Tab-separated table of C-alpha atoms in Angstrom:
chain	number	residue	atom	x	y	z
A	1	UNK	CA	0.000	0.000	0.000
A	2	UNK	CA	1.516	3.351	-1.051
A	3	UNK	CA	0.777	6.209	1.327
A	4	UNK	CA	1.248	9.931	0.834
A	5	UNK	CA	5.005	10.718	0.727
A	6	UNK	CA	4.526	14.489	0.991
A	7	UNK	CA	2.802	16.456	3.789
A	8	UNK	CA	0.579	18.172	1.227
A	9	UNK	CA	-0.332	17.067	-2.293
A	10	UNK	CA	1.454	19.205	-4.899
A	11	UNK	CA	-1.735	20.034	-6.820
A	12	UNK	CA	-4.562	22.132	-5.431
A	13	UNK	CA	-8.037	23.395	-6.315
A	14	UNK	CA	-7.008	24.961	-9.660
A	15	UNK	CA	-5.851	21.641	-11.080
A	16	UNK	CA	-8.907	19.973	-9.576
A	17	UNK	CA	-11.098	22.428	-11.467
A	18	UNK	CA	-9.041	21.834	-14.589
A	19	UNK	CA	-9.723	18.091	-14.495
A	20	UNK	CA	-13.430	18.881	-14.210
A	21	UNK	CA	-13.614	21.643	-16.794
A	22	UNK	CA	-11.663	19.793	-19.475
A	23	UNK	CA	-14.421	17.182	-19.614
A	24	UNK	CA	-17.096	19.587	-20.879
A	25	UNK	CA	-15.647	20.520	-24.295
A	26	UNK	CA	-14.743	16.894	-24.902
A	27	UNK	CA	-18.247	15.778	-24.022
A	28	UNK	CA	-19.876	18.479	-26.135
A	29	UNK	CA	-17.884	17.415	-29.190
A	30	UNK	CA	-18.717	13.741	-28.712
A	31	UNK	CA	-22.410	14.400	-28.052
A	32	UNK	CA	-22.612	16.736	-31.048
A	33	UNK	CA	-21.182	13.918	-33.150
A	34	UNK	CA	-23.799	11.592	-31.655
A	35	UNK	CA	-26.540	14.006	-32.785
A	36	UNK	CA	-25.087	13.960	-36.274
A	37	UNK	CA	-25.609	16.566	-38.960
A	38	UNK	CA	-29.136	17.607	-39.729
A	39	UNK	CA	-31.155	20.009	-41.821
A	40	UNK	CA	-32.437	23.331	-40.687
A	41	UNK	CA	-31.022	26.436	-39.171
A	42	UNK	CA	-32.098	25.419	-35.647
A	43	UNK	CA	-30.036	22.248	-35.867
A	44	UNK	CA	-26.998	24.112	-37.165
A	45	UNK	CA	-27.491	26.716	-34.439
A	46	UNK	CA	-27.197	24.017	-31.768
A	47	UNK	CA	-24.048	22.701	-33.381
A	48	UNK	CA	-22.568	26.220	-33.690
A	49	UNK	CA	-23.260	27.057	-30.073
A	50	UNK	CA	-21.904	23.703	-28.861
A	51	UNK	CA	-18.721	24.188	-30.860
A	52	UNK	CA	-18.280	27.761	-29.676
A	53	UNK	CA	-18.877	26.700	-26.075
A	54	UNK	CA	-16.313	23.898	-26.432
A	55	UNK	CA	-13.757	26.356	-27.739
A	56	UNK	CA	-14.395	28.846	-24.962
A	57	UNK	CA	-14.283	26.259	-22.178
A	58	UNK	CA	-11.129	24.687	-23.599
A	59	UNK	CA	-9.559	28.126	-23.513
A	60	UNK	CA	-10.619	28.502	-19.896
A	61	UNK	CA	-9.117	25.105	-19.069
A	62	UNK	CA	-5.827	26.163	-20.630
A	63	UNK	CA	-5.865	29.367	-18.570
A	64	UNK	CA	-6.397	27.331	-15.399
A	65	UNK	CA	-3.400	25.190	-16.319
A	66	UNK	CA	-1.148	28.185	-16.948
A	67	UNK	CA	-2.242	30.049	-13.799
A	68	UNK	CA	-1.577	26.935	-11.693
A	69	UNK	CA	2.031	26.739	-12.824
A	70	UNK	CA	4.276	28.020	-10.077
A	71	UNK	CA	6.261	29.612	-12.884
A	72	UNK	CA	3.474	30.770	-15.230
A	73	UNK	CA	5.909	32.954	-17.162
A	74	UNK	CA	7.380	29.665	-18.383
A	75	UNK	CA	4.101	28.486	-19.880
A	76	UNK	CA	5.755	28.754	-23.329
A	77	UNK	CA	7.641	25.580	-22.429
A	78	UNK	CA	4.361	23.804	-23.226
A	79	UNK	CA	5.056	24.627	-26.841
A	80	UNK	CA	8.851	24.563	-27.022
A	81	UNK	CA	9.822	21.828	-24.574
A	82	UNK	CA	6.907	19.443	-24.103
A	83	UNK	CA	8.762	16.756	-25.981
A	84	UNK	CA	8.441	13.855	-23.541
A	85	UNK	CA	5.722	11.794	-25.203
A	86	UNK	CA	5.871	9.403	-22.284
A	87	UNK	CA	4.286	12.085	-20.114
A	88	UNK	CA	0.463	12.211	-20.229
A	89	UNK	CA	0.587	15.951	-19.572
A	90	UNK	CA	2.792	16.476	-22.590
A	91	UNK	CA	0.491	14.435	-24.821
A	92	UNK	CA	-2.587	16.115	-23.353
A	93	UNK	CA	-1.220	19.601	-24.009
A	94	UNK	CA	-0.643	18.703	-27.654
A	95	UNK	CA	-4.115	17.196	-27.974
A	96	UNK	CA	-5.683	20.325	-26.500
A	97	UNK	CA	-3.742	22.540	-28.894
A	98	UNK	CA	-4.817	20.394	-31.848
A	99	UNK	CA	-8.419	20.414	-30.695
A	100	UNK	CA	-8.475	24.196	-30.325
A	101	UNK	CA	-7.303	24.497	-33.925
A	102	UNK	CA	-9.860	21.943	-35.161
A	103	UNK	CA	-12.698	23.638	-33.257
A	104	UNK	CA	-11.756	27.010	-34.700
A	105	UNK	CA	-11.850	25.586	-38.224
A	106	UNK	CA	-15.142	23.790	-37.523
A	107	UNK	CA	-16.668	26.972	-36.166
A	108	UNK	CA	-15.594	28.811	-39.301
A	109	UNK	CA	-17.361	26.233	-41.479
A	110	UNK	CA	-20.474	26.326	-39.292
A	111	UNK	CA	-20.671	30.094	-39.467
A	112	UNK	CA	-20.652	29.774	-43.255
A	113	UNK	CA	-24.030	28.063	-42.760
A	114	UNK	CA	-22.608	24.701	-43.589
A	115	UNK	CA	-21.310	25.708	-46.981
A	116	UNK	CA	-17.738	24.508	-47.432
A	117	UNK	CA	-15.128	26.937	-48.625
A	118	UNK	CA	-14.649	27.111	-52.403
A	119	UNK	CA	-12.641	24.150	-53.616
A	120	UNK	CA	-13.008	22.249	-50.380
A	121	UNK	CA	-14.514	18.792	-50.834
A	122	UNK	CA	-16.858	17.052	-48.457
A	123	UNK	CA	-13.990	14.692	-47.694
A	124	UNK	CA	-12.129	17.513	-46.003
A	125	UNK	CA	-15.175	18.251	-43.866
A	126	UNK	CA	-15.488	14.567	-42.982
A	127	UNK	CA	-11.806	14.491	-42.198
A	128	UNK	CA	-12.244	17.424	-39.847
A	129	UNK	CA	-15.119	15.696	-38.090
A	130	UNK	CA	-13.147	12.458	-37.794
A	131	UNK	CA	-10.102	14.287	-36.449
A	132	UNK	CA	-12.247	16.050	-33.842
A	133	UNK	CA	-13.687	12.700	-32.780
A	134	UNK	CA	-10.311	10.997	-32.472
A	135	UNK	CA	-8.796	13.852	-30.489
A	136	UNK	CA	-11.865	14.045	-28.257
A	137	UNK	CA	-11.780	10.336	-27.481
A	138	UNK	CA	-8.120	10.679	-26.505
A	139	UNK	CA	-8.926	13.719	-24.351
A	140	UNK	CA	-11.657	11.717	-22.629
A	141	UNK	CA	-9.065	9.488	-21.007
A	142	UNK	CA	-6.278	12.061	-20.673
A	143	UNK	CA	-7.281	13.368	-17.204
A	144	UNK	CA	-7.567	9.930	-15.616
A	145	UNK	CA	-4.319	8.906	-17.302
A	146	UNK	CA	-2.558	11.852	-15.621
A	147	UNK	CA	-4.133	11.132	-12.236
A	148	UNK	CA	-3.217	7.439	-12.427
A	149	UNK	CA	0.448	8.483	-12.548
A	150	UNK	CA	0.188	10.143	-9.131
A	151	UNK	CA	0.235	8.914	-5.555
A	152	UNK	CA	-2.324	11.547	-4.576
A	153	UNK	CA	-5.288	10.043	-6.470
A	154	UNK	CA	-5.647	6.364	-5.558
A	155	UNK	CA	-9.149	6.223	-7.090
A	156	UNK	CA	-7.647	6.887	-10.500
A	157	UNK	CA	-5.473	3.768	-10.398
A	158	UNK	CA	-8.392	1.348	-10.632
A	159	UNK	CA	-10.050	-0.232	-13.665
A	160	UNK	CA	-13.308	1.550	-12.898
A	161	UNK	CA	-11.717	4.977	-13.200
A	162	UNK	CA	-11.525	4.946	-16.977
A	163	UNK	CA	-15.190	3.928	-17.270
A	164	UNK	CA	-16.251	6.677	-14.876
A	165	UNK	CA	-14.301	9.330	-16.747
A	166	UNK	CA	-15.778	8.194	-20.062
A	167	UNK	CA	-19.317	8.335	-18.698
A	168	UNK	CA	-18.872	11.657	-16.882
A	169	UNK	CA	-17.394	13.190	-20.038
A	170	UNK	CA	-20.389	12.122	-22.111
A	171	UNK	CA	-22.771	13.138	-19.329
A	172	UNK	CA	-21.208	16.598	-19.159
A	173	UNK	CA	-21.621	16.867	-22.921
A	174	UNK	CA	-25.272	15.849	-22.746
A	175	UNK	CA	-25.833	18.266	-19.873
A	176	UNK	CA	-24.163	21.055	-21.828
A	177	UNK	CA	-26.439	20.401	-24.787
A	178	UNK	CA	-29.505	20.393	-22.530
A	179	UNK	CA	-28.534	23.820	-21.214
A	180	UNK	CA	-27.900	25.145	-24.727
A	181	UNK	CA	-31.231	23.755	-25.953
A	182	UNK	CA	-33.029	25.141	-22.936
A	183	UNK	CA	-31.580	28.629	-23.377
A	184	UNK	CA	-32.769	28.836	-26.934
A	185	UNK	CA	-35.408	26.237	-27.760
A	186	UNK	CA	-33.933	23.635	-30.037
A	187	UNK	CA	-35.608	21.367	-32.591
A	188	UNK	CA	-37.775	18.580	-31.085
A	189	UNK	CA	-35.658	15.759	-32.518
A	190	UNK	CA	-32.539	17.170	-30.862
A	191	UNK	CA	-34.396	17.456	-27.574
A	192	UNK	CA	-35.500	13.835	-27.896
A	193	UNK	CA	-32.039	12.532	-28.713
A	194	UNK	CA	-30.324	14.468	-25.938
A	195	UNK	CA	-32.996	13.518	-23.417
A	196	UNK	CA	-32.549	9.812	-24.188
A	197	UNK	CA	-28.773	10.137	-24.011
A	198	UNK	CA	-28.974	12.008	-20.722
A	199	UNK	CA	-31.156	9.343	-19.120
A	200	UNK	CA	-28.980	6.506	-20.416
A	201	UNK	CA	-25.803	8.203	-19.266
A	202	UNK	CA	-27.247	8.907	-15.819
A	203	UNK	CA	-27.889	5.184	-15.503
A	204	UNK	CA	-24.396	4.393	-16.774
A	205	UNK	CA	-22.968	6.843	-14.250
A	206	UNK	CA	-24.541	4.833	-11.456
A	207	UNK	CA	-23.224	1.601	-12.941
A	208	UNK	CA	-19.768	3.122	-13.334
A	209	UNK	CA	-19.721	4.264	-9.721
A	210	UNK	CA	-20.728	0.801	-8.524
A	211	UNK	CA	-17.996	-0.772	-10.659
A	212	UNK	CA	-15.464	1.695	-9.277
A	213	UNK	CA	-16.530	0.803	-5.751
A	214	UNK	CA	-15.941	-2.861	-6.483
A	215	UNK	CA	-12.568	-2.006	-8.072
A	216	UNK	CA	-11.524	-0.184	-4.909
A	217	UNK	CA	-12.095	-3.229	-2.766
A	218	UNK	CA	-10.371	-5.547	-5.227
A	219	UNK	CA	-7.203	-3.482	-5.842
A	220	UNK	CA	-4.442	-4.059	-3.256
A	221	UNK	CA	-2.669	-0.843	-4.264
A	222	UNK	CA	-5.583	1.282	-3.020
A	223	UNK	CA	-5.235	2.305	0.657
A	224	UNK	CA	-7.454	0.274	2.950
A	225	UNK	CA	-10.612	2.066	4.045
A	226	UNK	CA	-10.778	4.279	0.956
A	227	UNK	CA	-14.227	3.031	-0.049
A	228	UNK	CA	-15.536	3.557	3.471
A	229	UNK	CA	-14.217	7.121	3.527
A	230	UNK	CA	-15.994	7.837	0.260
A	231	UNK	CA	-19.304	6.236	1.261
A	232	UNK	CA	-19.495	7.164	4.928
A	233	UNK	CA	-16.422	9.173	5.918
A	234	UNK	CA	-14.625	12.380	4.957
A	235	UNK	CA	-15.830	12.368	1.364
A	236	UNK	CA	-19.372	11.088	1.891
A	237	UNK	CA	-20.942	14.523	1.475
A	238	UNK	CA	-19.268	15.038	-1.877
A	239	UNK	CA	-20.108	11.544	-3.062
A	240	UNK	CA	-23.764	11.508	-2.132
A	241	UNK	CA	-24.283	15.039	-3.430
A	242	UNK	CA	-22.960	13.894	-6.814
A	243	UNK	CA	-25.293	10.888	-6.797
A	244	UNK	CA	-28.297	13.001	-5.792
A	245	UNK	CA	-27.495	15.620	-8.385
A	246	UNK	CA	-27.409	13.085	-11.183
A	247	UNK	CA	-30.539	11.430	-9.831
A	248	UNK	CA	-32.590	14.618	-9.646
A	249	UNK	CA	-31.289	15.676	-13.035
A	250	UNK	CA	-32.472	12.394	-14.530
A	251	UNK	CA	-35.831	12.793	-12.810
A	252	UNK	CA	-36.305	16.204	-14.410
A	253	UNK	CA	-35.519	14.624	-17.790
A	254	UNK	CA	-38.120	11.900	-17.369
A	255	UNK	CA	-41.038	13.858	-18.952
A	256	UNK	CA	-40.961	13.365	-22.704
A	257	UNK	CA	-41.626	17.029	-23.376
A	258	UNK	CA	-40.016	19.669	-21.325
A	259	UNK	CA	-39.835	23.419	-21.131
A	260	UNK	CA	-36.695	25.438	-21.416
A	261	UNK	CA	-36.296	25.924	-17.671
A	262	UNK	CA	-36.775	22.246	-17.000
A	263	UNK	CA	-34.107	21.303	-19.518
A	264	UNK	CA	-31.715	23.896	-18.112
A	265	UNK	CA	-32.295	22.682	-14.560
A	266	UNK	CA	-31.767	19.063	-15.623
A	267	UNK	CA	-28.604	20.053	-17.445
A	268	UNK	CA	-27.223	21.959	-14.472
A	269	UNK	CA	-27.931	19.079	-12.092
A	270	UNK	CA	-26.387	16.471	-14.393
A	271	UNK	CA	-23.357	18.717	-14.993
A	272	UNK	CA	-22.924	19.253	-11.266
A	273	UNK	CA	-23.169	15.540	-10.520
A	274	UNK	CA	-20.640	14.613	-13.195
A	275	UNK	CA	-18.289	17.400	-12.095
A	276	UNK	CA	-18.424	16.356	-8.441
A	277	UNK	CA	-17.703	12.748	-9.400
A	278	UNK	CA	-14.610	13.801	-11.317
A	279	UNK	CA	-13.511	16.014	-8.437
A	280	UNK	CA	-13.797	13.036	-6.094
A	281	UNK	CA	-11.208	11.190	-8.167
A	282	UNK	CA	-8.876	14.137	-7.803
A	283	UNK	CA	-9.356	14.862	-4.133
A	284	UNK	CA	-9.746	11.494	-2.393
A	285	UNK	CA	-6.376	10.587	-0.831
B	1	UNK	CA	27.986	2.456	-15.581
B	2	UNK	CA	25.290	2.976	-12.961
B	3	UNK	CA	25.895	5.136	-9.904
B	4	UNK	CA	24.242	3.785	-6.788
B	5	UNK	CA	24.423	4.005	-3.033
B	6	UNK	CA	24.442	1.294	-0.407
B	7	UNK	CA	23.440	2.279	3.111
B	8	UNK	CA	24.314	-0.043	5.969
B	9	UNK	CA	21.688	0.468	8.659
B	10	UNK	CA	23.773	-1.552	11.120
B	11	UNK	CA	26.233	1.336	11.445
B	12	UNK	CA	24.103	4.467	10.948
B	13	UNK	CA	24.061	6.407	14.234
B	14	UNK	CA	21.583	9.077	13.154
B	15	UNK	CA	24.041	11.950	13.590
B	16	UNK	CA	22.671	13.838	10.567
B	17	UNK	CA	26.179	14.681	9.325
B	18	UNK	CA	24.965	13.588	5.891
B	19	UNK	CA	21.892	15.809	5.855
B	20	UNK	CA	23.869	18.795	7.186
B	21	UNK	CA	26.543	18.267	4.540
B	22	UNK	CA	23.868	18.103	1.851
B	23	UNK	CA	22.194	21.282	3.108
B	24	UNK	CA	25.530	23.083	3.072
B	25	UNK	CA	26.604	21.742	-0.310
B	26	UNK	CA	23.486	22.959	-2.096
B	27	UNK	CA	22.288	25.730	0.230
B	28	UNK	CA	18.975	23.883	0.530
B	29	UNK	CA	16.298	26.228	1.928
B	30	UNK	CA	14.612	25.734	5.295
B	31	UNK	CA	11.652	23.364	5.352
B	32	UNK	CA	12.801	21.082	2.536
B	33	UNK	CA	15.517	18.464	2.254
B	34	UNK	CA	17.354	16.454	-0.350
B	35	UNK	CA	18.682	13.960	2.170
B	36	UNK	CA	17.633	13.263	5.723
B	37	UNK	CA	17.596	10.589	8.401
B	38	UNK	CA	14.362	9.095	9.679
B	39	UNK	CA	14.156	8.247	13.360
B	40	UNK	CA	11.713	5.391	13.854
B	41	UNK	CA	10.784	3.740	17.133
B	42	UNK	CA	9.778	0.099	17.106
B	43	UNK	CA	8.170	-1.068	20.354
B	44	UNK	CA	8.588	-4.645	21.497
B	45	UNK	CA	7.068	-6.452	24.458
B	46	UNK	CA	9.632	-5.162	26.924
B	47	UNK	CA	11.492	-2.307	25.243
B	48	UNK	CA	11.675	0.131	22.371
B	49	UNK	CA	14.197	0.024	19.555
B	50	UNK	CA	15.124	3.171	17.654
B	51	UNK	CA	16.169	2.834	14.041
B	52	UNK	CA	18.052	5.455	11.994
B	53	UNK	CA	17.219	5.295	8.301
B	54	UNK	CA	18.875	7.729	5.846
B	55	UNK	CA	16.588	8.537	2.936
B	56	UNK	CA	17.142	10.441	-0.284
B	57	UNK	CA	16.214	10.263	-3.933
B	58	UNK	CA	16.572	6.698	-5.085
B	59	UNK	CA	17.596	7.537	-8.678
B	60	UNK	CA	15.255	4.802	-9.805
B	61	UNK	CA	15.939	2.755	-12.914
B	62	UNK	CA	12.250	3.147	-13.768
B	63	UNK	CA	11.911	6.693	-12.500
B	64	UNK	CA	8.278	7.901	-12.379
B	65	UNK	CA	9.436	11.513	-12.154
B	66	UNK	CA	11.390	11.206	-15.386
B	67	UNK	CA	8.420	9.606	-17.143
B	68	UNK	CA	6.060	12.252	-15.796
B	69	UNK	CA	7.988	15.422	-16.566
B	70	UNK	CA	6.403	16.982	-19.668
B	71	UNK	CA	9.244	19.446	-20.361
B	72	UNK	CA	12.005	16.816	-20.171
B	73	UNK	CA	13.591	18.863	-17.395
B	74	UNK	CA	14.246	15.579	-15.609
B	75	UNK	CA	16.784	13.426	-17.417
B	76	UNK	CA	19.106	10.533	-16.729
B	77	UNK	CA	22.817	11.081	-17.107
B	78	UNK	CA	25.014	8.446	-18.779
B	79	UNK	CA	26.213	7.485	-15.315
B	80	UNK	CA	22.661	6.643	-14.308
B	81	UNK	CA	21.685	9.364	-11.862
B	82	UNK	CA	18.416	11.214	-12.421
B	83	UNK	CA	18.846	14.994	-12.429
B	84	UNK	CA	16.682	18.092	-12.894
B	85	UNK	CA	17.635	20.782	-15.391
B	86	UNK	CA	16.468	24.029	-13.799
B	87	UNK	CA	16.183	25.793	-17.145
B	88	UNK	CA	13.392	23.554	-18.438
B	89	UNK	CA	11.339	23.390	-15.263
B	90	UNK	CA	8.068	25.362	-15.163
B	91	UNK	CA	6.950	23.924	-11.806
B	92	UNK	CA	3.943	22.019	-13.071
B	93	UNK	CA	4.754	19.665	-10.144
B	94	UNK	CA	3.785	16.488	-11.968
B	95	UNK	CA	7.109	14.988	-10.850
B	96	UNK	CA	6.234	15.630	-7.209
B	97	UNK	CA	2.888	13.949	-7.721
B	98	UNK	CA	4.495	10.967	-9.408
B	99	UNK	CA	7.393	10.310	-7.002
B	100	UNK	CA	6.323	7.750	-4.391
B	101	UNK	CA	9.256	8.737	-2.119
B	102	UNK	CA	8.572	12.451	-1.732
B	103	UNK	CA	12.121	13.074	-2.900
B	104	UNK	CA	11.323	16.165	-4.991
B	105	UNK	CA	10.604	19.524	-3.424
B	106	UNK	CA	9.843	22.997	-4.697
B	107	UNK	CA	12.771	25.316	-4.070
B	108	UNK	CA	11.128	28.634	-3.095
B	109	UNK	CA	14.270	30.647	-3.835
B	110	UNK	CA	15.272	29.202	-7.191
B	111	UNK	CA	11.649	28.529	-8.193
B	112	UNK	CA	12.312	25.084	-9.606
B	113	UNK	CA	11.782	21.502	-8.584
B	114	UNK	CA	14.846	20.076	-6.876
B	115	UNK	CA	16.125	16.805	-5.456
B	116	UNK	CA	19.266	14.875	-4.738
B	117	UNK	CA	21.460	14.516	-7.819
B	118	UNK	CA	24.195	12.357	-6.256
B	119	UNK	CA	26.338	15.527	-6.197
B	120	UNK	CA	26.993	15.302	-9.934
B	121	UNK	CA	29.352	18.299	-9.705
B	122	UNK	CA	31.517	16.303	-7.286
B	123	UNK	CA	31.281	12.900	-8.973
B	124	UNK	CA	32.264	14.529	-12.267
B	125	UNK	CA	35.542	15.472	-10.547
B	126	UNK	CA	36.095	11.988	-9.170
B	127	UNK	CA	34.842	12.883	-5.684
B	128	UNK	CA	32.123	11.163	-3.719
B	129	UNK	CA	28.821	12.845	-2.822
B	130	UNK	CA	28.973	15.173	0.160
B	131	UNK	CA	26.808	12.916	2.325
B	132	UNK	CA	29.129	9.957	1.762
B	133	UNK	CA	32.228	11.987	2.610
B	134	UNK	CA	30.611	13.431	5.739
B	135	UNK	CA	29.431	10.140	7.220
B	136	UNK	CA	31.606	9.358	10.281
B	137	UNK	CA	30.757	5.645	10.354
B	138	UNK	CA	31.133	5.039	6.603
B	139	UNK	CA	27.657	3.566	6.495
B	140	UNK	CA	27.173	5.020	3.014
B	141	UNK	CA	29.001	3.418	0.123
B	142	UNK	CA	28.834	5.070	-3.269
B	143	UNK	CA	29.949	3.600	-6.563
B	144	UNK	CA	29.211	1.849	-9.801
B	145	UNK	CA	26.639	-0.888	-9.257
B	146	UNK	CA	27.460	-2.344	-12.681
B	147	UNK	CA	31.170	-2.812	-11.866
B	148	UNK	CA	31.568	-6.144	-10.076
B	149	UNK	CA	34.992	-5.028	-8.795
B	150	UNK	CA	33.593	-1.927	-7.073
B	151	UNK	CA	33.241	-1.818	-3.322
B	152	UNK	CA	29.505	-1.188	-3.529
B	153	UNK	CA	28.893	-4.141	-5.825
B	154	UNK	CA	30.957	-6.448	-3.661
B	155	UNK	CA	29.247	-5.314	-0.461
B	156	UNK	CA	25.822	-5.680	-2.114
B	157	UNK	CA	26.690	-9.182	-3.260
B	158	UNK	CA	27.999	-10.186	0.147
B	159	UNK	CA	24.950	-8.959	2.084
B	160	UNK	CA	21.206	-9.271	1.771
B	161	UNK	CA	19.949	-5.906	0.568
B	162	UNK	CA	16.549	-4.310	0.327
B	163	UNK	CA	15.051	-1.118	-1.068
B	164	UNK	CA	12.537	1.427	0.167
B	165	UNK	CA	8.948	0.832	-1.015
B	166	UNK	CA	9.660	-2.094	-3.378
B	167	UNK	CA	5.920	-2.298	-4.138
B	168	UNK	CA	6.247	0.962	-6.102
B	169	UNK	CA	8.107	-0.997	-8.799
B	170	UNK	CA	10.599	1.791	-9.487
B	171	UNK	CA	13.800	-0.298	-9.148
B	172	UNK	CA	15.696	2.053	-6.807
B	173	UNK	CA	19.461	2.353	-7.004
B	174	UNK	CA	19.743	3.131	-3.307
B	175	UNK	CA	20.115	-0.162	-1.484
B	176	UNK	CA	19.940	-0.870	2.230
B	177	UNK	CA	21.535	-3.504	4.412
B	178	UNK	CA	18.692	-3.931	6.876
B	179	UNK	CA	19.005	-7.058	9.032
B	180	UNK	CA	16.526	-5.690	11.616
B	181	UNK	CA	13.857	-5.114	8.961
B	182	UNK	CA	13.431	-1.424	9.759
B	183	UNK	CA	12.677	-0.164	6.234
B	184	UNK	CA	9.016	-1.277	6.270
B	185	UNK	CA	8.523	0.989	9.295
B	186	UNK	CA	8.832	4.021	6.990
B	187	UNK	CA	6.613	2.607	4.248
B	188	UNK	CA	4.129	5.428	4.820
B	189	UNK	CA	6.700	8.251	4.886
B	190	UNK	CA	8.552	10.420	2.393
B	191	UNK	CA	11.886	12.185	2.185
B	192	UNK	CA	10.505	15.629	2.998
B	193	UNK	CA	10.430	16.308	6.729
B	194	UNK	CA	7.000	16.396	8.315
B	195	UNK	CA	6.793	19.864	9.807
B	196	UNK	CA	3.655	19.271	11.865
B	197	UNK	CA	5.745	19.234	15.052
B	198	UNK	CA	7.252	22.666	14.414
B	199	UNK	CA	6.601	25.353	17.001
B	200	UNK	CA	4.612	28.425	15.921
B	201	UNK	CA	6.846	31.042	14.410
B	202	UNK	CA	9.480	28.528	13.223
């Protein structure tokens, strides 16, 4: 059993927020791909807003990363010296940079009302979509890959961790879409698709958490008593709040037709639950 | 060639000459250490035994800090020791999160991550690390673990040796002769001194 070798963990709240925030743009991209292209300005509007939100939140995540550096003036090393491809942070920084570029290009195409630039074939557009998907899938697992390297996040070293991060990423994406749809009423078919995805992912979240709990008891590298501290100890409040948040969010999604406020509330609750679950992985020692 | 250190716990007297020499050699700031000595009490049925266990960076063969560092500020020299290049360090602190020994600290004055480097400036001149030279009981032996004729290799072969936190799987190059099985007593500790016992104002 490996215990904490330092009096305080080297990373604090800023990096904790980073690991939460970086899930939203990834989830939005993946859920937008799940919706697929569709006719109509309303559909394209949802896609535009999701892409723009992804870009903005990814920028915020990058700012969090730079501000957290104890030598932020050396942030340029992320570009000039991040050559160690064995380091998940190095790979993640490159993936984020690539995704920012891809999102910017995608947003440009979307603002042209779906019309490709002169001379640009549909293959290029498909290539862009495929590249966004590949990078987003990689970014889904990047945070848990980083945390699994550390002694300060024993929850991240289990088999269940990767499943939980996949589900919370998708759940954050679905929640983000619900909020976007609720703010400006989206087309009914989008509402239906996102509602179904949200309910399914809420159920998967519960399954993922149960699997993670089993993984904690089965893994000898995890400090004894960790599961108890999550369920009934120091971290119980955080854990059960995340479960309740996802549960109430799913309950608000249950009606087949919903108003804007209902969708926004469901989205906020699901987003909060997914975020708190990810934060648990970061903060549980 | 692979620099390593063998520490004989049978002869360590806990005098801290090694940690003082290290502090002086590198002007290590207050509150952090590159090398220290753990005092560990082990109660038995009728008495208490005190063990002195010097700890430092283990210059692991499979160094998690080296794998973690995104800027390649942490590298391995041809002689095997793992060192930090201050110029490439932006204090993202991933190395500190990855090291299971707590060997890396944040130097508040130089604003970089720092740790023991086996006194590479001394070994490059044919000298031994400062802690080895300072030890009055010669409990620290430094040398090339890959040279079967070296003192360290011969002592390691002649005695049963162990390492700190073998379950971490890092293959440390700091070995211990530990017949009283004291190393497991610090399985939950790190190199950096726990300052919880400090008095207010210190």
